[in-house]
Amino acid sequence: MNAKSEVASTGRDTAKLLVAVFLLIGGIALFYLFEEYSLLLRVLGLLAITGGAIAVALQSVPGRNVWDFAVAARTEVRKVVWPSRQETIQTTLIVFAMVLLIGIVLWLFDMMLMAIVRSITG
């Protein structure tokens, strides 16, 4: 948990986020508008505009909150103890065996119910 105090979002933050959104929309529009230029140049331009939009968005409180969340999530993922290859294979085989077993049980139950319905309906 973070002990940081929450800072309320202001009208400036909303304006910054709107500028970032308009930058992205403008970048996408320019990407398709300058269709006669090479794809590489258009993609590089779009990436530059996207980077600028991200930089503007990170200047706002919600943008910093998203960035802090991403950093915290990355830290938590690094703490995870991932299973070894052998554990993964064993778990996968157990799942396959259980699916097969439950499938057979349900198939037998279905056949039994079908036999009961046939005997009742004639």
Tab-separated table of C-alpha atoms in Angstrom:
chain	number	residue	atom	x	y	z
A	1	MET	CA	0.000	0.000	0.000
A	2	ASN	CA	1.114	3.508	-0.693
A	3	ALA	CA	1.065	6.003	2.154
A	4	LYS	CA	0.964	8.913	-0.287
A	5	SER	CA	-1.915	11.303	0.115
A	6	GLU	CA	-4.330	11.509	-2.764
A	7	VAL	CA	-4.229	14.725	-4.749
A	8	ALA	CA	-7.523	15.737	-6.315
A	9	SER	CA	-7.648	16.049	-10.070
A	10	THR	CA	-8.077	19.600	-11.306
A	11	GLY	CA	-9.438	21.242	-14.418
A	12	ARG	CA	-5.870	21.500	-15.697
A	13	ASP	CA	-5.528	17.734	-15.493
A	14	THR	CA	-8.684	17.322	-17.552
A	15	ALA	CA	-7.307	19.769	-20.117
A	16	LYS	CA	-4.017	17.864	-20.276
A	17	LEU	CA	-5.823	14.583	-20.843
A	18	LEU	CA	-7.981	16.181	-23.551
A	19	VAL	CA	-4.844	17.521	-25.262
A	20	ALA	CA	-3.346	14.021	-25.143
A	21	VAL	CA	-6.493	12.513	-26.676
A	22	PHE	CA	-6.604	15.168	-29.410
A	23	LEU	CA	-2.917	14.541	-30.143
A	24	LEU	CA	-3.634	10.839	-30.591
A	25	ILE	CA	-6.660	11.467	-32.788
A	26	GLY	CA	-4.712	14.012	-34.829
A	27	GLY	CA	-1.785	11.620	-35.193
A	28	ILE	CA	-4.039	8.857	-36.460
A	29	ALA	CA	-5.749	11.265	-38.860
A	30	LEU	CA	-2.384	12.468	-40.183
A	31	PHE	CA	-1.235	8.872	-40.572
A	32	TYR	CA	-4.073	8.240	-43.010
A	33	LEU	CA	-4.016	11.720	-44.544
A	34	PHE	CA	-0.379	11.462	-45.676
A	35	GLU	CA	-0.890	8.151	-47.376
A	36	GLU	CA	1.420	9.118	-50.265
A	37	TYR	CA	4.475	9.111	-47.956
A	38	SER	CA	6.312	5.931	-47.056
A	39	LEU	CA	4.831	3.725	-44.371
A	40	LEU	CA	8.032	3.924	-42.325
A	41	LEU	CA	7.848	7.721	-42.101
A	42	ARG	CA	4.159	7.645	-41.218
A	43	VAL	CA	4.704	5.051	-38.477
A	44	LEU	CA	7.653	6.989	-37.060
A	45	GLY	CA	5.550	10.153	-37.042
A	46	LEU	CA	2.678	8.348	-35.356
A	47	LEU	CA	5.039	6.944	-32.727
A	48	ALA	CA	6.464	10.420	-32.089
A	49	ILE	CA	3.001	11.916	-31.685
A	50	THR	CA	1.965	9.028	-29.427
A	51	GLY	CA	5.060	9.600	-27.291
A	52	GLY	CA	4.153	13.267	-27.022
A	53	ALA	CA	0.589	12.403	-26.047
A	54	ILE	CA	1.852	10.021	-23.362
A	55	ALA	CA	4.255	12.687	-22.080
A	56	VAL	CA	1.383	15.185	-21.834
A	57	ALA	CA	-0.887	12.636	-20.135
A	58	LEU	CA	1.805	11.773	-17.577
A	59	GLN	CA	1.871	15.414	-16.456
A	60	SER	CA	-1.616	14.987	-14.974
A	61	VAL	CA	-2.573	13.345	-11.678
A	62	PRO	CA	-4.544	10.492	-13.337
A	63	GLY	CA	-1.627	9.908	-15.714
A	64	ARG	CA	0.819	9.682	-12.816
A	65	ASN	CA	-1.587	7.334	-11.016
A	66	VAL	CA	-1.677	5.038	-14.053
A	67	TRP	CA	2.126	5.133	-14.272
A	68	ASP	CA	2.487	4.347	-10.556
A	69	PHE	CA	0.035	1.457	-10.938
A	70	ALA	CA	2.024	0.047	-13.885
A	71	VAL	CA	5.283	0.266	-11.924
A	72	ALA	CA	3.680	-1.443	-8.908
A	73	ALA	CA	2.193	-4.173	-11.124
A	74	ARG	CA	5.592	-4.808	-12.706
A	75	THR	CA	7.143	-5.098	-9.239
A	76	GLU	CA	4.478	-7.603	-8.184
A	77	VAL	CA	4.987	-9.702	-11.334
A	78	ARG	CA	8.678	-9.941	-10.503
A	79	LYS	CA	7.779	-11.337	-7.065
A	80	VAL	CA	5.782	-14.241	-8.542
A	81	VAL	CA	7.376	-17.675	-8.225
A	82	TRP	CA	6.689	-19.261	-11.592
A	83	PRO	CA	6.329	-23.063	-11.807
A	84	SER	CA	9.110	-25.137	-13.308
A	85	ARG	CA	8.708	-26.919	-16.635
A	86	GLN	CA	8.158	-30.247	-14.871
A	87	GLU	CA	5.470	-28.796	-12.586
A	88	THR	CA	3.721	-27.227	-15.573
A	89	ILE	CA	3.724	-30.504	-17.534
A	90	GLN	CA	2.452	-32.476	-14.523
A	91	THR	CA	-0.330	-29.991	-13.861
A	92	THR	CA	-1.325	-29.988	-17.536
A	93	LEU	CA	-1.474	-33.801	-17.597
A	94	ILE	CA	-3.620	-33.823	-14.452
A	95	VAL	CA	-6.013	-31.328	-16.032
A	96	PHE	CA	-6.236	-33.413	-19.228
A	97	ALA	CA	-6.877	-36.583	-17.211
A	98	MET	CA	-9.613	-34.918	-15.163
A	99	VAL	CA	-11.284	-33.482	-18.257
A	100	LEU	CA	-11.230	-36.927	-19.866
A	101	LEU	CA	-12.589	-38.582	-16.704
A	102	ILE	CA	-15.401	-36.040	-16.246
A	103	GLY	CA	-16.208	-36.304	-19.960
A	104	ILE	CA	-16.586	-40.083	-19.699
A	105	VAL	CA	-18.702	-39.801	-16.533
A	106	LEU	CA	-21.004	-37.243	-18.184
A	107	TRP	CA	-21.238	-39.403	-21.318
A	108	LEU	CA	-22.242	-42.444	-19.234
A	109	PHE	CA	-24.744	-40.341	-17.259
A	110	ASP	CA	-26.207	-39.062	-20.551
A	111	MET	CA	-26.516	-42.609	-21.915
A	112	MET	CA	-28.217	-43.760	-18.708
A	113	LEU	CA	-30.698	-40.861	-18.826
A	114	MET	CA	-31.341	-41.529	-22.528
A	115	ALA	CA	-32.084	-45.179	-21.746
A	116	ILE	CA	-34.482	-44.152	-18.974
A	117	VAL	CA	-36.275	-41.663	-21.253
A	118	ARG	CA	-36.525	-44.294	-24.042
A	119	SER	CA	-37.990	-46.866	-21.635
A	120	ILE	CA	-40.551	-44.318	-20.381
A	121	THR	CA	-41.554	-43.004	-23.808
A	122	GLY	CA	-41.427	-46.369	-25.520
